[in-house]
Amino acid sequence: MTTIRREVLTLPAAPLGPDNPLPPLRPLDEAHRIDDRDRAGLPRDMARQIDYEPLRSLLPAQVRDGYGRGREPRGLDALVIENDRLRATVLPALGGRIASLHHKPTDRELLYVNPVFQPANFALNGAWFSGGIEWNIGATGHTTLSCSPVHAARVPAPDGGQMLRLWEWERLRDLPFQVDLWLPDGSDFLYVGARIRNPHERPAPTYWWSNIAVPEDRRVLAPADEAWLPHCLKGVGGTPIGYQRRLRRVPVPEYDGVDRTYPLNSTYAADYFYEVPDGRRRWIAALDEHGHGLVQTSTDALRGRKLFVWGTGPGGRRWQEWLTEPGTGGYCEIQAGLVRTQLEHVKLEAESEVSWLEAYGPLAAQPDGDWPTVLRRAEERLEAALPRADVDAAYAAWRPCADTEPGERLATGSGWGALEVLRAGWTLPGTPFAEDTLDEEQRPWLHLLHTGSLPEPEHHEPPGSTLVARPWRDMLETTAATPLAEYHLGVAQWHGDDRAQAVRSWERGLKSATDRWPLLRCLAVADQGDGHRERAADRYAEAFDDLCARRTDAAKGDEGWAAVTASLGREAIGALLAAGRTADARAVWERLDPETGARGRFRLIEAELLAAEGRREEARAVFDEGFEVADLREGAESIGLLWTRLDDAPLPARHDFRMRPDGE
C-alpha cells in the first residue's frame, strides 16, 4: 500500500536568514524581449506569448538575500510518499521540492540529489537551491517560492489510496495552484496532477515549468529534431540575464559539429527548448551509459521540453561547486513546461483553470546510436512501461479528485492565500486557505480590510511588505493619509507604473513622518531611475542617518534591524560611490555592524570603496584575505571587473563565475 509519513532529512545546511525588508522597486532585467530580426521566423502563438504580460517587478514579493555560506547539520522537515516500488521525498518548507526519487527494485536514485542545502541567488527573488524536482510558477525563472513553505495535506487518491497535496498562493500573478502526488499500488511511476486557477474576473498571465535535476553524465532524449536556442547569457533553469537576446532554431542532436544531447559536450551554459511536433507523445529522459535513468512524460497540455546544461568551462564548473560540495558530481536539468520556451507566458482566462498530469519513473533503453533509432527504441520502451493511454486515463481519473477537500494537514504554508480569500470571498474547492494560517505578516492588512485603516508599527519597526494588487491599492487610497499609508500607497502606485503619483505620495508622507528613512529610500530609488544621481545620493545619506537615529541600542541585536541596516547601507554606499562621494560612503561603511562588514558581499563593497579612495593595495589585499559573496547573482561580473582595476593577472579561479566566452 502507498504510505505517506513525516521524516526529518538532516543535511549540512546554510541558514536562510531574514528577507530584505526594502521593497524591490527597481525593474527586472527584461527577459522577454528578443531581437526584432528573429520575430519574423517565430510561430505566431510563440511570438504572441513572448509579448504577453512580461514580469516587470518582483512586488509584492521581497528579496531573500539574508543567507550565508556557513553550513551546519540541520534537520529539514520532509514528507515521504512510498509504495513497494518508489520512494519520493518532498520538502514542504522549500517550495514542495521533491528532493529524492528512489527506485527500490534496482536501488537507483533517479534524480540528482544535492548532499547539502546551500541557497544561492538564482530565484526571481534571490534564494534558491539545486537538486531534485521543483515546481516553477509565476514568471520566467525560478519561482519566488523556491525557499518558502507550501501547504500540504493527505487527500484520497483516484485509486482509493493516499495522495499528497501541495498548494499555495503565487503572489507575483495572484494565482492559487496545487500539485497532487500519488503512487498507484505496484506502480514504477510517480503521478503528479497539477492545476493553476484564475479566480479573478480578468485574464491573468501564467507560467509553469517542472525542473528536474539529473546527473550530467547522461544522454538526454526528447522527441524532437530541432530546438530553440536563446543566444544570450543564460542561467540555471533558464533565467535570461542576456546581452544579445537572439533566438534561433538549431538541429538536434548535433549542432555546430557537436552532439549537444550529451551535456558534457558543451563548453558553456545553454538552454535547448525542444520543438516537439504536434501529435507526438510528450516526454524527456536522461539515460546513463548503460541505458538506465529517469523519464518524465505528461498529458499534452504540458507541451514544452527543455535541456539546460552548465557546460564544462571554468564558470560553469565554479557555479556547480558553489551550489554543492566540490567533488560531488555535476548535474543538468531536463524540464517540462506549458509552452515551447521560458520566454513565454500563457493567458489564463477569467474564472478558468489549466491542469495536466505528469509521470516520473525509471526507463531502460539504449542511449547511443543514430538519433531516429534511439528515439524510436526509447519510445517503445516507454510505451511498454507506461502506455500513453494510461497517462490520459490517470489524468481523467484524477480530475474529479482535484476538488476533494484535504484531510490531515501535514505542513502549513503562508497566510497570503487566506488573506486574499477573505478579501474576495472566493471558494476554491480542494485548496482551502484557512484563517488560522494568517500570521504577523498579514496582520496590518487584515486590519485594513476590517477597519479601513493601517495600524502604526510599534517601536519604530520597519514597515512590513506591501500589497500592490489593485483592490489593496484602492483601499490604501481611501484610508487615512498617515505616513505609513502614504509609503505603502506609493509602493503600490510605483508597481502600477504610476511613478509620478508614487513620488507625490512619498513626498506627502515625508512631511509628517517621524521615521523618515523608508520614504527617503523610495524617493532615492526614484531619483536614480530619473538620472538624478546627486539628489539620490543626498536622500540615501539622509535616509541612513535617520535609520541610525531611530535604531535603539536594544534593537541593535535584532535580526530585522540588522537586515534593514545592512540593506540600506549597501544601497547608500553604492549611490554615494556613483556620485563620487567617497567620504560620505566611508561614513556609512563605518556605521555598519562588524558582523555585517565581515560578510562576503560587504567585503567586496569594502574593496570597491578602497579602490574608489585610491587605496589600491589595500583593496587588492581584500582579495588576498579571501571572501565569498553568498548572494552573487548569476551572470554578475562585478568581482571580475573590480579585479581588472586592481591587478593585471588572470582572475583567480575561486572568483571566476563567467558563463560566456571572452569577448562576448
XYZ file of C-alpha atoms in Angstrom:
664
model
C 0.000 0.000 0.000
C 1.049 3.583 -0.588
C 2.038 5.375 2.608
C 2.735 8.998 3.479
C 4.833 9.771 6.532
C 6.819 12.551 8.104
C 10.608 12.376 8.246
C 13.489 14.668 9.092
C 16.202 14.980 6.457
C 19.476 16.044 8.094
C 21.925 17.874 5.816
C 24.768 20.358 6.115
C 22.639 23.476 5.659
C 23.205 27.208 5.457
C 20.609 29.342 7.265
C 18.198 31.301 5.074
C 18.398 34.379 7.290
C 15.923 37.265 7.121
C 14.367 38.658 3.962
C 15.472 42.036 2.662
C 12.994 44.497 4.263
C 13.328 47.104 1.478
C 10.661 46.813 -1.240
C 12.162 45.765 -4.601
C 11.374 48.903 -6.595
C 13.958 48.544 -9.341
C 12.725 46.988 -12.588
C 13.776 43.490 -13.540
C 16.120 42.911 -16.421
C 13.620 42.477 -19.235
C 13.786 38.796 -20.052
C 11.081 38.573 -22.698
C 12.315 40.899 -25.397
C 14.104 39.293 -28.269
C 15.783 40.866 -31.249
C 13.258 42.092 -33.815
C 15.255 40.292 -36.517
C 14.124 36.982 -35.028
C 10.409 37.726 -34.737
C 9.543 37.078 -38.356
C 10.625 33.464 -38.069
C 8.680 32.615 -34.911
C 5.433 30.634 -34.844
C 2.554 33.064 -34.321
C 1.453 31.664 -30.957
C 5.020 31.762 -29.687
C 5.537 35.395 -30.729
C 2.225 36.371 -29.121
C 3.108 34.649 -25.837
C 6.560 36.212 -25.698
C 4.904 39.626 -25.842
C 2.170 38.801 -23.315
C 2.472 40.403 -19.881
C 6.210 40.094 -19.153
C 7.037 40.407 -15.471
C 8.432 43.868 -14.722
C 8.527 43.861 -10.934
C 9.067 41.499 -8.025
C 6.452 43.262 -5.927
C 4.781 42.227 -3.693
C 7.483 39.598 -3.038
C 10.549 40.536 -1.040
C 14.135 39.750 -1.935
C 15.658 36.865 0.012
C 19.343 37.708 0.447
C 19.969 37.077 4.145
C 21.597 33.665 3.714
C 25.268 32.856 4.057
C 27.619 30.014 3.216
C 28.354 28.629 6.679
C 26.769 25.183 6.756
C 25.982 23.104 9.828
C 23.959 19.877 10.178
C 20.294 20.799 10.332
C 17.068 18.860 10.150
C 14.718 19.652 7.248
C 11.094 18.580 7.565
C 10.259 16.052 4.871
C 7.194 14.132 3.705
C 7.802 10.704 2.203
C 5.305 9.094 -0.156
C 6.133 5.458 -0.865
C 4.849 2.241 -2.387
C 6.629 -1.079 -2.935
C 8.456 0.323 -5.993
C 9.216 4.034 -5.460
C 10.003 6.400 -2.618
C 9.640 10.162 -3.115
C 10.952 12.603 -0.503
C 9.267 16.021 -0.514
C 10.387 19.215 1.278
C 7.208 21.200 2.076
C 9.096 24.104 3.677
C 11.160 24.556 0.494
C 8.568 25.026 -2.225
C 7.404 21.408 -2.135
C 10.628 20.319 -3.864
C 10.973 16.567 -4.493
C 14.470 16.069 -3.091
C 14.771 12.380 -3.996
C 13.023 9.782 -6.138
C 14.369 6.329 -5.346
C 13.543 3.217 -7.368
C 13.551 0.394 -4.839
C 13.799 -2.757 -7.042
C 17.014 -1.515 -8.697
C 18.213 0.558 -5.713
C 18.750 3.511 -8.057
C 18.290 7.210 -7.321
C 16.579 8.712 -10.361
C 17.387 12.375 -9.613
C 20.423 14.449 -8.818
C 20.303 14.731 -5.022
C 22.178 17.664 -3.538
C 24.047 16.486 -0.407
C 23.819 19.995 1.110
C 21.282 22.802 1.402
C 23.017 25.890 0.061
C 20.904 28.875 -1.019
C 22.217 30.930 -3.916
C 20.936 33.874 -5.916
C 19.040 32.176 -8.745
C 15.354 32.554 -7.905
C 13.475 35.588 -9.146
C 13.680 36.947 -5.612
C 17.059 35.531 -4.612
C 17.376 32.364 -2.516
C 17.233 29.085 -4.455
C 18.974 25.729 -4.182
C 19.817 22.999 -6.662
C 18.699 19.394 -6.985
C 15.511 17.355 -7.231
C 12.252 18.345 -8.941
C 10.988 21.896 -8.465
C 7.660 23.453 -9.405
C 8.182 26.813 -11.118
C 5.132 29.036 -11.310
C 4.910 32.790 -11.769
C 7.232 34.094 -14.449
C 10.433 33.376 -16.344
C 12.989 31.985 -13.919
C 12.880 30.126 -10.644
C 9.778 30.760 -8.560
C 9.791 33.119 -5.582
C 8.552 30.099 -3.595
C 11.845 28.198 -4.049
C 12.714 28.505 -0.364
C 9.238 29.173 1.037
C 6.748 26.848 2.736
C 3.702 25.455 0.978
C 0.586 23.849 2.428
C 0.476 20.055 2.455
C -2.176 17.501 3.406
C -3.398 13.966 2.827
C -6.106 13.515 0.190
C -7.790 10.354 -1.132
C -6.118 9.244 -4.376
C -8.057 8.257 -7.510
C -7.382 4.562 -6.817
C -8.614 4.809 -3.228
C -5.157 5.083 -1.710
C -3.442 8.176 -0.343
C -2.357 11.277 -2.215
C -0.101 14.104 -1.043
C -1.460 17.532 -1.950
C 0.745 20.632 -2.036
C -0.784 24.065 -2.607
C -0.026 27.749 -2.185
C -0.874 31.252 -3.388
C 1.572 32.557 -6.009
C 1.871 36.278 -5.283
C 3.510 37.657 -8.434
C 0.475 36.734 -10.523
C -2.040 36.372 -7.643
C -2.977 32.799 -8.557
C -3.552 29.667 -6.438
C -2.056 26.378 -7.589
C -1.857 22.782 -6.431
C 0.346 19.735 -7.014
C -1.045 16.273 -6.178
C 1.392 13.376 -5.819
C 0.381 9.716 -5.705
C 1.793 6.252 -6.330
C -0.676 3.659 -7.588
C -0.155 0.278 -5.975
C 2.691 -1.550 -7.716
C 3.494 1.399 -9.992
C 7.013 2.305 -11.081
C 5.792 5.836 -11.813
C 5.035 8.769 -9.558
C 1.934 10.563 -10.807
C 1.703 14.333 -10.453
C -1.565 16.159 -11.055
C -1.101 19.924 -11.307
C -3.611 22.767 -11.536
C -3.404 26.564 -11.734
C -6.622 28.537 -11.176
C -7.558 32.088 -12.031
C -10.389 33.174 -9.715
C -10.281 36.788 -10.941
C -12.781 38.478 -13.250
C -9.994 39.273 -15.683
C -7.442 37.201 -17.607
C -4.094 36.599 -15.927
C -0.691 35.601 -17.284
C 0.609 32.294 -16.040
C 3.741 30.200 -16.374
C 4.839 26.709 -15.397
C 7.980 24.643 -15.769
C 8.782 21.465 -13.865
C 12.574 21.452 -13.479
C 14.226 18.069 -12.936
C 17.873 17.874 -11.885
C 19.687 14.734 -13.080
C 23.392 13.801 -13.135
C 25.082 15.426 -16.119
C 26.920 12.274 -17.280
C 23.839 11.276 -19.255
C 22.408 11.465 -22.721
C 19.194 13.458 -22.840
C 16.473 12.215 -25.174
C 13.386 14.125 -26.303
C 11.181 13.532 -29.369
C 12.459 16.433 -31.456
C 14.751 17.114 -34.405
C 15.031 20.841 -33.717
C 15.385 23.110 -30.698
C 15.097 26.801 -29.959
C 18.394 28.160 -28.647
C 18.385 31.588 -26.931
C 21.719 33.079 -27.906
C 22.430 35.036 -24.771
C 23.984 34.632 -21.346
C 21.704 32.184 -19.634
C 21.334 30.890 -16.160
C 20.442 27.838 -14.194
C 16.944 26.768 -15.098
C 16.796 29.356 -17.845
C 16.770 32.794 -16.253
C 17.898 35.096 -19.097
C 20.469 37.662 -17.975
C 21.418 38.306 -21.555
C 23.377 40.696 -23.606
C 22.195 39.752 -27.130
C 18.826 38.027 -26.775
C 18.782 36.269 -30.113
C 16.583 33.221 -30.637
C 17.234 30.696 -33.341
C 16.366 27.175 -34.377
C 19.165 24.630 -34.252
C 19.226 20.969 -35.242
C 19.028 18.140 -32.713
C 21.092 16.215 -31.720
C 24.113 17.751 -33.433
C 24.692 21.486 -33.541
C 27.885 23.264 -34.611
C 29.584 19.915 -35.095
C 28.860 18.667 -31.565
C 26.186 16.297 -30.233
C 24.538 18.560 -27.658
C 22.341 15.825 -26.208
C 25.371 14.845 -24.107
C 25.560 17.691 -21.523
C 29.298 17.313 -21.021
C 29.890 18.073 -24.717
C 29.007 21.760 -24.170
C 31.641 24.241 -23.018
C 29.283 26.999 -21.933
C 25.874 27.141 -20.290
C 22.986 26.806 -22.710
C 19.246 26.104 -22.944
C 17.745 23.878 -25.637
C 13.963 24.201 -25.950
C 12.904 21.201 -27.989
C 10.391 21.622 -30.801
C 8.194 18.580 -30.112
C 5.891 18.056 -33.130
C 2.143 18.283 -32.585
C 0.617 14.872 -32.013
C 3.863 13.362 -30.713
C 3.921 12.000 -27.178
C 5.388 14.478 -24.680
C 8.392 13.050 -22.822
C 12.033 13.620 -21.937
C 14.606 11.227 -20.487
C 18.179 11.227 -19.195
C 19.995 7.879 -19.500
C 23.447 6.833 -18.347
C 25.959 4.916 -20.478
C 24.266 1.639 -19.556
C 20.862 2.922 -20.651
C 19.363 3.447 -17.193
C 17.829 6.668 -15.938
C 14.732 8.806 -15.493
C 11.899 9.529 -17.873
C 9.244 12.210 -17.477
C 6.076 12.184 -19.551
C 2.764 14.039 -19.397
C -0.575 14.783 -20.939
C -0.346 17.063 -23.953
C -1.177 20.295 -22.089
C 2.405 20.333 -20.793
C 3.818 20.727 -24.287
C 7.345 22.104 -23.805
C 10.561 20.164 -23.125
C 13.993 21.579 -22.408
C 17.585 20.715 -21.569
C 19.748 23.081 -19.521
C 23.490 22.476 -19.310
C 26.111 24.273 -17.248
C 28.933 23.476 -19.628
C 32.466 22.359 -18.883
C 34.023 25.831 -18.897
C 35.528 27.290 -15.710
C 32.473 29.430 -14.919
C 30.030 26.547 -15.198
C 32.265 24.317 -13.080
C 32.622 27.056 -10.473
C 28.862 27.540 -10.223
C 28.339 23.804 -9.797
C 30.834 23.766 -6.913
C 29.177 26.871 -5.468
C 25.791 25.142 -5.260
C 27.012 21.984 -3.520
C 30.250 20.386 -2.314
C 33.288 20.074 -4.609
C 33.731 16.541 -5.830
C 30.079 15.503 -5.519
C 29.345 15.438 -9.255
C 27.590 17.871 -11.551
C 24.050 17.985 -12.859
C 21.969 19.203 -15.764
C 18.237 19.893 -15.880
C 15.530 18.344 -18.010
C 12.326 20.331 -17.909
C 8.689 20.396 -18.971
C 6.517 23.488 -19.425
C 3.224 24.837 -20.680
C 4.780 26.439 -23.769
C 7.776 25.973 -26.058
C 10.197 28.301 -24.266
C 10.671 30.089 -20.967
C 10.333 33.424 -22.753
C 6.560 32.974 -22.948
C 3.535 33.414 -20.707
C 0.098 31.865 -21.191
C -3.155 33.805 -20.952
C -5.393 32.166 -18.358
C -8.909 33.422 -18.952
C -11.049 34.850 -16.162
C -12.519 32.304 -13.730
C -10.821 29.412 -15.501
C -8.051 26.928 -14.868
C -5.375 24.872 -16.583
C -4.412 21.372 -15.457
C -2.340 18.395 -16.591
C -0.778 15.176 -15.359
C 2.916 14.242 -15.246
C 4.553 10.875 -14.564
C 8.107 10.241 -13.363
C 9.820 6.868 -13.306
C 12.704 4.662 -14.448
C 13.481 3.934 -18.093
C 15.897 1.421 -19.576
C 16.788 1.969 -23.237
C 19.872 2.087 -25.440
C 21.087 5.722 -25.383
C 23.757 5.541 -28.090
C 23.307 5.387 -31.820
C 21.666 7.394 -34.552
C 19.019 9.786 -33.291
C 15.856 8.425 -35.000
C 16.642 4.856 -33.915
C 17.461 5.878 -30.337
C 14.207 7.841 -30.051
C 12.117 5.053 -31.578
C 13.518 2.444 -29.208
C 13.156 4.715 -26.178
C 9.538 5.485 -27.085
C 8.824 1.773 -27.474
C 10.268 1.069 -24.024
C 8.311 3.960 -22.528
C 5.086 2.755 -24.149
C 5.690 -0.715 -22.739
C 6.392 0.626 -19.245
C 3.649 3.290 -19.212
C 1.298 3.456 -22.202
C 0.297 6.903 -23.349
C -3.358 5.902 -22.952
C -2.719 5.085 -19.292
C -1.408 8.610 -18.660
C -4.536 10.102 -20.229
C -6.710 7.734 -18.202
C -4.889 8.639 -14.970
C -5.497 12.322 -15.709
C -9.210 11.680 -16.281
C -9.404 9.732 -13.014
C -7.595 12.470 -11.099
C -9.655 15.441 -12.283
C -12.689 14.704 -10.027
C -10.281 14.267 -7.094
C -8.689 17.674 -7.613
C -11.575 19.322 -5.745
C -11.578 16.841 -2.862
C -11.108 18.634 0.416
C -7.803 17.771 2.122
C -7.722 15.652 5.242
C -4.886 15.651 7.771
C -2.749 18.768 7.480
C 0.919 17.831 7.122
C 2.530 21.253 6.618
C 1.465 24.896 6.640
C 2.359 27.483 4.024
C 1.857 31.238 4.091
C -1.217 33.227 5.131
C -1.360 35.299 1.928
C -3.900 32.987 0.318
C -6.152 33.187 3.370
C -5.989 36.978 3.223
C -6.966 37.033 -0.457
C -9.836 34.600 0.110
C -11.130 36.765 2.974
C -10.910 39.865 0.804
C -12.641 38.429 -2.260
C -14.851 35.719 -0.758
C -13.622 33.097 -3.207
C -14.466 29.424 -2.859
C -11.590 27.247 -4.024
C -12.525 23.574 -3.601
C -9.565 21.362 -2.839
C -7.230 24.154 -1.760
C -8.542 25.720 1.445
C -6.680 28.784 2.665
C -7.727 28.682 6.305
C -7.852 31.751 8.541
C -5.628 30.054 11.109
C -2.727 30.375 8.631
C -2.753 34.178 8.947
C 0.273 35.474 10.862
C 2.076 38.728 11.717
C 2.898 39.475 8.075
C -0.777 39.666 7.196
C -1.932 41.349 10.438
C -1.740 45.004 9.236
C -3.568 44.143 6.016
C -6.241 42.207 7.841
C -6.724 45.308 10.000
C -7.034 47.453 6.870
C -9.558 45.022 5.409
C -11.728 45.002 8.557
C -11.390 48.607 9.770
C -10.268 50.639 6.762
C -7.057 51.793 8.453
C -3.456 50.640 8.783
C -2.086 50.206 12.308
C 1.078 52.090 13.117
C 4.122 49.883 13.771
C 5.446 49.701 17.304
C 8.875 50.901 18.458
C 9.793 52.453 15.083
C 9.811 48.997 13.488
C 10.485 48.867 9.733
C 7.294 48.771 7.639
C 6.393 45.275 6.509
C 5.755 44.059 2.989
C 3.357 45.944 0.732
C 0.365 44.561 -1.147
C 0.162 46.060 -4.619
C -2.844 44.456 -6.345
C -5.492 46.934 -7.456
C -8.057 46.111 -4.700
C -5.462 46.783 -1.992
C -4.303 49.952 -3.717
C -7.909 51.145 -3.774
C -8.145 50.586 -0.013
C -4.904 52.494 0.557
C -6.216 55.415 -1.485
C -9.260 55.758 0.781
C -7.663 55.177 4.181
C -6.318 57.954 6.424
C -3.262 59.533 4.801
C -0.742 58.644 7.510
C 2.962 58.487 6.618
C 2.786 54.681 6.700
C -0.261 54.598 4.417
C 1.417 57.036 2.006
C 4.510 54.830 1.994
C 2.528 51.681 1.116
C 0.337 53.563 -1.359
C 3.415 54.896 -3.130
C 4.867 51.398 -3.449
C 1.579 50.130 -4.937
C 1.436 53.085 -7.349
C 5.049 52.511 -8.353
C 4.226 48.872 -9.098
C 1.281 50.041 -11.211
C 3.688 52.197 -13.257
C 2.153 55.394 -11.890
C 5.597 56.665 -10.959
C 4.811 60.391 -10.671
C 1.911 59.725 -8.310
C 4.084 57.375 -6.245
C 6.646 60.143 -5.753
C 3.883 62.538 -4.704
C 2.586 60.021 -2.157
C 6.058 59.530 -0.673
C 6.650 63.281 -0.547
C 3.319 63.821 1.226
C 4.158 61.151 3.773
C 7.565 62.680 4.393
C 6.064 65.955 5.601
C 4.741 64.469 8.838
C 6.801 61.274 9.191
C 8.700 60.528 12.374
C 10.529 57.644 10.715
C 11.694 59.265 7.507
C 14.107 56.666 6.157
C 11.589 54.340 4.397
C 10.155 57.244 2.397
C 13.565 58.798 1.693
C 14.866 55.497 0.387
C 11.897 55.148 -2.002
C 12.453 58.687 -3.263
C 16.157 57.961 -3.725
C 15.337 54.963 -5.936
C 13.004 57.172 -7.964
C 15.785 59.757 -8.324
C 18.175 57.102 -9.564
C 15.651 55.976 -12.145
C 15.296 59.553 -13.385
C 19.047 60.043 -13.612
C 19.287 62.446 -10.634
C 22.459 60.933 -9.211
C 23.335 63.707 -6.746
C 19.841 64.008 -5.319
C 19.643 60.238 -4.946
C 22.944 60.282 -3.043
C 21.658 63.073 -0.774
C 18.484 61.176 0.023
C 20.310 57.917 0.662
C 22.712 59.659 3.054
C 19.800 61.297 4.867
C 17.880 58.026 4.999
C 20.812 56.174 6.548
C 21.336 58.959 9.097
C 17.662 58.766 10.065
C 17.735 54.980 10.328
C 20.736 55.100 12.647
C 18.990 57.714 14.795
C 15.852 55.557 15.123
C 17.692 52.333 15.834
C 17.874 51.982 19.591
C 20.578 50.088 21.453
C 18.024 47.385 22.235
C 17.268 46.977 18.533
C 20.900 46.532 17.506
C 20.820 42.826 18.250
C 17.523 42.309 16.445
C 17.732 40.322 13.199
C 15.211 42.534 11.404
C 17.004 45.746 12.290
C 20.349 44.233 11.281
C 18.846 43.273 7.920
C 17.427 46.717 7.182
C 20.648 48.454 8.256
C 22.706 46.187 6.011
C 20.341 46.548 3.045
C 20.019 50.321 3.265
C 23.734 50.725 3.942
C 24.608 48.662 0.890
C 22.358 50.744 -1.375
C 23.551 54.017 0.145
C 27.228 53.206 -0.359
C 26.561 52.277 -3.979
C 24.688 55.537 -4.633
C 27.334 57.649 -2.919
C 30.178 55.998 -4.820
C 28.280 56.506 -8.079
C 28.152 60.226 -7.238
C 31.884 60.293 -6.440
C 31.281 60.971 -2.736
C 33.770 58.554 -1.225
C 33.969 60.326 2.145
C 30.204 60.038 2.649
C 30.314 56.403 1.534
C 33.057 55.766 4.096
C 30.887 57.373 6.794
C 28.090 54.899 6.027
C 30.523 51.978 5.997
C 31.875 52.835 9.429
C 28.389 52.704 10.967
C 27.647 49.180 9.743
C 27.683 46.378 12.298
C 31.000 44.477 12.441
C 29.108 41.259 11.642
C 27.685 42.898 8.513
C 31.064 44.220 7.406
C 32.555 40.737 7.701
C 30.068 39.206 5.235
C 31.403 38.420 1.778
C 29.113 40.876 -0.019
C 30.365 43.682 2.209
C 33.992 42.633 1.867
C 33.549 43.195 -1.871
C 31.928 46.574 -1.144
C 34.870 47.432 1.106
C 37.293 46.610 -1.711
C 35.291 48.816 -4.092
C 35.328 51.628 -1.542
C 39.081 51.309 -1.015
C 39.644 51.349 -4.768
C 37.495 54.474 -5.097
C 39.583 56.120 -2.369
C 42.747 55.369 -4.333
C 43.913 52.747 -1.819
C 44.596 50.160 -4.473
C 46.970 47.942 -2.494
C 44.535 47.708 0.413
C 41.730 46.843 -1.993
C 43.921 44.148 -3.534
C 44.651 42.807 -0.056
C 40.937 42.115 0.448
C 41.193 39.568 -2.362
C 44.270 38.017 -0.764
C 42.425 37.646 2.545
C 39.609 35.867 0.726
C 35.848 36.367 0.685
C 32.732 34.685 -0.698
C 29.777 36.758 -1.879
C 26.929 34.457 -0.839
C 24.300 36.273 -2.920
C 26.387 36.677 -6.068
C 23.898 36.982 -8.924
C 24.095 34.581 -11.800
C 25.704 36.391 -14.710
C 27.077 39.145 -12.475
C 30.671 40.085 -13.208
C 31.307 42.730 -10.553
C 34.119 40.736 -8.946
C 35.950 40.330 -12.235
C 35.501 43.987 -13.179
C 36.971 45.153 -9.874
C 39.841 42.674 -10.180
C 40.861 44.090 -13.569
C 41.155 47.539 -11.952
C 43.476 46.167 -9.293
C 45.632 43.539 -10.990
C 46.796 42.538 -14.477
C 46.930 38.847 -13.527
C 44.155 36.449 -14.567
C 41.118 36.386 -12.316
C 41.631 33.732 -9.591
C 39.618 30.576 -10.233
C 37.672 30.915 -6.971
C 36.213 34.197 -8.257
C 35.637 33.126 -11.873
C 31.885 32.741 -12.375
C 31.869 33.865 -16.020
C 29.493 31.777 -18.109
C 30.254 33.047 -21.594
C 33.255 33.143 -23.907
C 35.670 36.044 -23.573
C 34.763 38.905 -25.869
C 31.001 38.299 -25.789
